[in-house]
Amino acid sequence: MTYSAPITEEALTGPEAGDLAARALQITKVYGSGDARVTALDGVTLGIPRGRFTAIMGPSGSGKSTLMHCMAGLDSIDSGRVLIGDVELNKLDDKRLTRLRRDKIGFIFQAFNLVPTLTALENITLPMDIAGRKPDKEWLDQVIDTVGLRPRLGHRPSELSGGQQQRVACARALASKPEIIFADEPTGNLDSRSGSEVLEFLRDSVRRMGQTIVMVTHDPAAAAYADEVIFLSDGRITDTMVEPTAVKVLERMKGFDLPGGGA
Ligand SMILES: Nc1ncnc2c1ncn2[C@@H]1O[C@H](COP(=O)(O)OP(=O)(O)OP(=O)(O)O)[C@@H](O)[C@H]1O
Ligand SMILES: [Mg+2]
């Protein structure tokens, strides 16, 4: 069974729903009003299976980032429901939402968002330090080795390559063992070699550590690392693909407007 749309809300809330790390049920998100009104998400229903790598693709402006932000509780929705595990985000007050985001959700942005004055290791453990939590040493070691950053732990971001910086950002998201990681074009500004390093790392963390990852990408080769691809267009899910390959994804995209000339 695939969990992405077209799928009914019942299928995602019933006993046959299986193990879902996150769910969006008929969510809508509207920005602006009057002439400036944009429906960024227009009734999106999907489930993110636990321990799997899911890619989200679609033309520029189709609502991919909005979907990530709404599912990660970084932005509010106008209707529908978002659940992380069995917790419904709209039912939480600000304090609980902040805590849930901190404890259960990892986010990798396209800009690395590293603190320039801290070392790689300090950046990786920063969210846990802020939360007053002690990192699980064994797990942290495993993450650092998987990410291949052990020889660079004492370096500051300016002393690291783009790919290494992005791997620090990935390790930071993984270090606290979040239930789910949302990544918005994590390889968008990396050269293809650094990009593949990051993608291999993300895929390994799913295979070896059972991490759940949702990743937005424009790149069919990047999407091919995922177990399943969900295609968005105009704020709606238009298609899904299991066991994607770059060729299959590219073929499917020919029917869509390619963002930035297909970059
Ligand atoms: N803060 C905002 N205010 C108004 N409109 C917004 C805002 N954020 C996004 N939008 C609009 O919502 C739609 C979806 O935007 P979104 O950023 O989710 O697209 P995207 O699929 O991530 O695109 P890209 O591939 O270019 O990153 C777009 O039409 C965009 O202009
Ligand atoms: Mg975007």
Tab-separated table of C-alpha atoms and ligand atoms in Angstrom:
chain	number	residue	atom	x	y	z
A	1	MET	CA	0.000	0.000	0.000
A	2	THR	CA	1.209	3.507	-0.676
A	3	TYR	CA	0.061	6.181	1.708
A	4	SER	CA	0.042	9.192	-0.494
A	5	ALA	CA	-2.879	10.601	-2.384
A	6	PRO	CA	-5.157	9.964	-4.093
A	7	ILE	CA	-6.216	8.535	-0.797
A	8	THR	CA	-9.144	9.184	1.484
A	9	GLU	CA	-9.012	10.657	4.948
A	10	GLU	CA	-10.659	7.443	6.249
A	11	ALA	CA	-7.811	5.317	4.900
A	12	LEU	CA	-5.343	7.447	6.849
A	13	THR	CA	-7.253	7.462	10.121
A	14	GLY	CA	-8.609	3.911	10.215
A	15	PRO	CA	-6.926	0.828	11.681
A	16	GLU	CA	-5.503	-0.145	8.276
A	17	ALA	CA	-3.568	3.123	8.097
A	18	GLY	CA	-0.394	1.418	9.298
A	19	ASP	CA	2.526	3.161	10.881
A	20	LEU	CA	2.455	6.783	9.828
A	21	ALA	CA	4.896	9.349	11.184
A	22	ALA	CA	2.822	12.278	9.924
A	23	ARG	CA	-0.467	12.917	8.208
A	24	ALA	CA	-2.048	15.830	6.384
A	25	LEU	CA	-5.830	15.540	6.138
A	26	GLN	CA	-7.544	17.814	3.620
A	27	ILE	CA	-5.297	20.745	4.489
A	28	THR	CA	-5.674	24.137	2.876
A	29	LYS	CA	-3.465	27.183	3.176
A	30	VAL	CA	-4.337	30.568	1.737
A	31	TYR	CA	-1.961	33.524	1.645
A	32	GLY	CA	-3.106	37.131	1.255
A	33	SER	CA	-6.568	38.385	0.389
A	34	GLY	CA	-8.469	40.056	-2.441
A	35	ASP	CA	-6.415	40.276	-5.628
A	36	ALA	CA	-3.347	39.003	-3.793
A	37	ARG	CA	-5.104	35.852	-2.582
A	38	VAL	CA	-3.126	32.663	-3.288
A	39	THR	CA	-4.330	29.185	-2.424
A	40	ALA	CA	-0.979	27.549	-1.733
A	41	LEU	CA	-2.468	24.249	-0.530
A	42	ASP	CA	-5.833	23.194	-1.882
A	43	GLY	CA	-7.034	20.149	0.074
A	44	VAL	CA	-3.912	18.029	0.457
A	45	THR	CA	-4.294	14.577	2.029
A	46	LEU	CA	-1.249	12.373	2.516
A	47	GLY	CA	0.451	10.068	4.977
A	48	ILE	CA	4.169	9.768	5.593
A	49	PRO	CA	5.107	6.162	6.443
A	50	ARG	CA	7.547	5.700	9.311
A	51	GLY	CA	11.089	4.631	8.468
A	52	ARG	CA	10.775	5.623	4.822
A	53	PHE	CA	12.275	8.287	2.577
A	54	THR	CA	9.586	10.307	0.782
A	55	ALA	CA	10.285	12.951	-1.868
A	56	ILE	CA	7.977	15.834	-2.779
A	57	MET	CA	8.275	17.252	-6.282
A	58	GLY	CA	6.410	19.808	-8.339
A	59	PRO	CA	6.804	23.056	-10.266
A	60	SER	CA	7.954	26.267	-8.610
A	61	GLY	CA	5.081	27.745	-6.633
A	62	SER	CA	3.179	24.441	-6.403
A	63	GLY	CA	3.173	24.564	-2.592
A	64	LYS	CA	6.045	22.246	-1.632
A	65	SER	CA	7.660	24.541	0.946
A	66	THR	CA	4.258	25.541	2.280
A	67	LEU	CA	3.402	21.861	2.757
A	68	MET	CA	6.692	21.237	4.619
A	69	HIS	CA	6.188	24.292	6.855
A	70	CYS	CA	2.560	23.415	7.632
A	71	MET	CA	3.358	19.767	8.384
A	72	ALA	CA	6.299	20.764	10.593
A	73	GLY	CA	4.150	23.208	12.571
A	74	LEU	CA	6.174	26.206	11.390
A	75	ASP	CA	3.143	27.710	9.658
A	76	SER	CA	-0.584	27.494	10.431
A	77	ILE	CA	-3.208	25.964	8.150
A	78	ASP	CA	-6.612	27.407	7.255
A	79	SER	CA	-8.539	24.145	7.311
A	80	GLY	CA	-7.946	20.444	7.687
A	81	ARG	CA	-5.706	18.667	10.173
A	82	VAL	CA	-2.004	17.883	10.520
A	83	LEU	CA	-0.892	15.052	12.786
A	84	ILE	CA	2.619	14.198	13.904
A	85	GLY	CA	2.272	10.632	15.119
A	86	ASP	CA	-1.126	10.794	16.786
A	87	VAL	CA	-0.821	14.388	17.949
A	88	GLU	CA	-2.948	16.931	16.137
A	89	LEU	CA	-0.998	20.170	15.715
A	90	ASN	CA	-3.972	22.552	15.631
A	91	LYS	CA	-5.040	21.358	19.077
A	92	LEU	CA	-1.767	22.439	20.695
A	93	ASP	CA	-1.180	25.824	22.319
A	94	ASP	CA	1.997	27.710	21.356
A	95	LYS	CA	4.027	26.301	24.195
A	96	ARG	CA	3.136	22.674	23.450
A	97	LEU	CA	3.639	23.203	19.727
A	98	THR	CA	7.117	24.631	20.339
A	99	ARG	CA	7.967	21.668	22.535
A	100	LEU	CA	6.656	19.142	19.997
A	101	ARG	CA	8.638	20.807	17.228
A	102	ARG	CA	11.746	20.757	19.363
A	103	ASP	CA	11.373	17.135	20.514
A	104	LYS	CA	9.845	15.350	17.535
A	105	ILE	CA	10.655	17.264	14.363
A	106	GLY	CA	13.905	17.944	12.538
A	107	PHE	CA	14.085	20.521	9.785
A	108	ILE	CA	16.827	20.912	7.171
A	109	PHE	CA	16.551	24.166	5.283
A	110	GLN	CA	18.170	24.961	1.990
A	111	ALA	CA	20.303	27.605	3.674
A	112	PHE	CA	22.277	25.670	6.226
A	113	ASN	CA	21.380	27.940	9.148
A	114	LEU	CA	24.588	27.125	10.999
A	115	VAL	CA	25.946	29.419	13.709
A	116	PRO	CA	29.239	30.818	12.316
A	117	THR	CA	30.967	31.184	15.670
A	118	LEU	CA	30.356	27.584	16.762
A	119	THR	CA	32.276	24.474	15.706
A	120	ALA	CA	30.655	21.686	13.699
A	121	LEU	CA	30.115	19.630	16.859
A	122	GLU	CA	28.668	22.605	18.764
A	123	ASN	CA	26.290	23.295	15.879
A	124	ILE	CA	25.154	19.659	15.842
A	125	THR	CA	24.327	19.611	19.552
A	126	LEU	CA	23.009	23.200	19.772
A	127	PRO	CA	19.255	22.365	19.658
A	128	MET	CA	19.704	19.819	22.432
A	129	ASP	CA	21.850	22.237	24.452
A	130	ILE	CA	19.120	24.862	24.138
A	131	ALA	CA	16.510	22.299	25.205
A	132	GLY	CA	18.703	21.342	28.167
A	133	ARG	CA	18.906	17.753	26.961
A	134	LYS	CA	21.991	15.593	27.068
A	135	PRO	CA	22.829	14.021	23.712
A	136	ASP	CA	22.810	10.205	23.640
A	137	LYS	CA	26.584	9.760	23.187
A	138	GLU	CA	26.407	6.454	21.326
A	139	TRP	CA	23.781	7.773	18.928
A	140	LEU	CA	25.674	11.009	18.395
A	141	ASP	CA	28.813	9.007	17.536
A	142	GLN	CA	26.835	6.949	15.047
A	143	VAL	CA	25.388	10.070	13.418
A	144	ILE	CA	28.812	11.739	13.219
A	145	ASP	CA	30.384	8.639	11.647
A	146	THR	CA	27.541	8.177	9.186
A	147	VAL	CA	27.856	11.798	8.175
A	148	GLY	CA	31.633	11.375	7.884
A	149	LEU	CA	32.450	14.527	9.832
A	150	ARG	CA	34.638	13.161	12.616
A	151	PRO	CA	37.853	14.814	11.326
A	152	ARG	CA	36.030	18.151	10.967
A	153	LEU	CA	34.214	18.392	14.303
A	154	GLY	CA	36.372	21.259	15.572
A	155	HIS	CA	36.011	23.334	12.406
A	156	ARG	CA	33.757	26.360	12.096
A	157	PRO	CA	31.279	26.550	9.176
A	158	SER	CA	33.547	28.962	7.234
A	159	GLU	CA	36.266	26.296	7.314
A	160	LEU	CA	33.969	23.642	5.802
A	161	SER	CA	32.890	23.031	2.200
A	162	GLY	CA	29.239	23.530	1.230
A	163	GLY	CA	28.628	19.784	1.287
A	164	GLN	CA	30.258	19.460	4.688
A	165	GLN	CA	28.164	22.346	6.034
A	166	GLN	CA	25.014	20.730	4.742
A	167	ARG	CA	26.060	17.443	6.362
A	168	VAL	CA	26.446	19.320	9.660
A	169	ALA	CA	22.885	20.611	9.163
A	170	CYS	CA	21.730	17.018	8.489
A	171	ALA	CA	23.550	15.698	11.555
A	172	ARG	CA	21.996	18.469	13.654
A	173	ALA	CA	18.523	17.378	12.481
A	174	LEU	CA	19.285	13.700	13.206
A	175	ALA	CA	21.109	14.099	16.519
A	176	SER	CA	17.994	14.386	18.657
A	177	LYS	CA	16.358	11.345	16.943
A	178	PRO	CA	13.305	13.263	15.779
A	179	GLU	CA	10.278	11.212	14.743
A	180	ILE	CA	10.393	12.889	11.380
A	181	ILE	CA	12.739	15.120	9.407
A	182	PHE	CA	11.459	17.637	6.865
A	183	ALA	CA	14.094	18.732	4.361
A	184	ASP	CA	13.409	21.551	1.892
A	185	GLU	CA	15.784	21.194	-1.070
A	186	PRO	CA	18.684	20.121	1.147
A	187	THR	CA	20.954	19.706	-1.872
A	188	GLY	CA	19.621	22.687	-3.827
A	189	ASN	CA	22.804	24.736	-3.698
A	190	LEU	CA	25.402	21.974	-3.658
A	191	ASP	CA	27.482	20.694	-6.546
A	192	SER	CA	26.490	17.230	-7.700
A	193	ARG	CA	29.220	15.435	-5.738
A	194	SER	CA	28.430	17.119	-2.409
A	195	GLY	CA	24.749	16.701	-3.243
A	196	SER	CA	25.114	12.944	-3.650
A	197	GLU	CA	27.061	12.741	-0.385
A	198	VAL	CA	24.194	14.401	1.461
A	199	LEU	CA	21.565	12.268	-0.292
A	200	GLU	CA	23.447	9.055	0.422
A	201	PHE	CA	23.695	10.108	4.034
A	202	LEU	CA	19.969	10.818	4.251
A	203	ARG	CA	19.139	7.501	2.608
A	204	ASP	CA	21.524	5.646	4.938
A	205	SER	CA	19.919	7.233	7.966
A	206	VAL	CA	16.574	5.865	6.770
A	207	ARG	CA	17.955	2.392	5.971
A	208	ARG	CA	20.319	1.996	8.904
A	209	MET	CA	18.728	4.060	11.651
A	210	GLY	CA	15.070	3.816	10.683
A	211	GLN	CA	14.782	7.585	10.357
A	212	THR	CA	11.696	9.021	8.628
A	213	ILE	CA	12.508	11.731	6.068
A	214	VAL	CA	10.412	13.903	3.773
A	215	MET	CA	12.432	15.854	1.226
A	216	VAL	CA	11.449	18.509	-1.276
A	217	THR	CA	13.535	18.457	-4.445
A	218	HIS	CA	13.500	19.735	-8.027
A	219	ASP	CA	16.012	17.147	-9.134
A	220	PRO	CA	14.887	13.754	-10.531
A	221	ALA	CA	18.278	12.255	-9.595
A	222	ALA	CA	17.745	13.364	-5.983
A	223	ALA	CA	14.180	12.044	-5.955
A	224	ALA	CA	15.538	8.654	-7.070
A	225	TYR	CA	17.101	8.245	-3.604
A	226	ALA	CA	13.611	8.188	-2.082
A	227	ASP	CA	11.269	5.216	-1.619
A	228	GLU	CA	8.326	7.147	-2.955
A	229	VAL	CA	7.699	10.430	-4.761
A	230	ILE	CA	4.641	12.625	-4.317
A	231	PHE	CA	3.958	15.140	-7.101
A	232	LEU	CA	2.313	18.467	-6.276
A	233	SER	CA	0.817	20.923	-8.702
A	234	ASP	CA	-1.152	24.087	-7.857
A	235	GLY	CA	-1.449	23.048	-4.232
A	236	ARG	CA	-2.846	19.601	-4.992
A	237	ILE	CA	-1.350	16.139	-5.171
A	238	THR	CA	-1.479	15.055	-8.778
A	239	ASP	CA	0.520	11.847	-8.800
A	240	THR	CA	2.704	9.460	-6.814
A	241	MET	CA	5.457	7.004	-7.742
A	242	VAL	CA	6.972	4.146	-5.751
A	243	GLU	CA	10.557	3.013	-6.264
A	244	PRO	CA	11.412	6.000	-8.413
A	245	THR	CA	14.338	6.171	-10.788
A	246	ALA	CA	15.665	9.409	-12.279
A	247	VAL	CA	14.483	8.322	-15.735
A	248	LYS	CA	10.968	7.469	-14.551
A	249	VAL	CA	10.678	10.739	-12.615
A	250	LEU	CA	11.927	12.801	-15.553
A	251	GLU	CA	9.456	11.041	-17.826
A	252	ARG	CA	6.601	11.845	-15.421
A	253	MET	CA	7.715	15.482	-15.143
A	254	LYS	CA	7.502	16.024	-18.889
A	255	GLY	CA	3.793	16.584	-18.420
A	256	PHE	CA	4.427	19.349	-15.873
A	257	ASP	CA	5.822	22.858	-16.144
A	258	LEU	CA	9.436	22.548	-15.187
A	259	PRO	CA	10.603	25.013	-12.543
A	260	GLY	CA	13.462	27.309	-13.504
A	261	GLY	CA	13.740	25.654	-16.900
A	262	GLY	CA	14.016	22.231	-15.312
A	263	ALA	CA	16.899	22.996	-12.946
B	1	LIG	N1	4.392	34.219	2.808
B	1	LIG	C1	3.714	34.183	1.656
B	1	LIG	N2	2.862	35.175	1.330
B	1	LIG	C2	2.153	35.138	0.189
B	1	LIG	N3	2.219	34.136	-0.718
B	1	LIG	C3	3.052	33.122	-0.442
B	1	LIG	C4	3.849	33.086	0.746
B	1	LIG	N4	4.582	31.946	0.740
B	1	LIG	C5	4.257	31.323	-0.403
B	1	LIG	N5	3.332	32.015	-1.118
B	1	LIG	C6	2.729	31.606	-2.396
B	1	LIG	O1	2.206	30.297	-2.235
B	1	LIG	C7	2.476	29.507	-3.378
B	1	LIG	C8	3.286	28.271	-2.954
B	1	LIG	O2	4.567	28.687	-2.523
B	1	LIG	P1	5.683	27.661	-2.057
B	1	LIG	O3	6.801	28.448	-1.512
B	1	LIG	O4	5.065	26.646	-1.154
B	1	LIG	O5	6.065	26.965	-3.439
B	1	LIG	P2	7.214	25.898	-3.752
B	1	LIG	O6	6.545	24.745	-4.406
B	1	LIG	O7	8.029	25.633	-2.539
B	1	LIG	O8	8.065	26.675	-4.863
B	1	LIG	P3	9.656	26.645	-5.140
B	1	LIG	O9	9.909	25.392	-5.905
B	1	LIG	O10	9.863	27.848	-6.008
B	1	LIG	O11	10.387	26.726	-3.840
B	1	LIG	C9	3.203	30.407	-4.362
B	1	LIG	O12	2.270	30.905	-5.283
B	1	LIG	C10	3.752	31.517	-3.494
B	1	LIG	O13	3.862	32.703	-4.220
B	2	MG	MG	10.034	26.024	-2.033
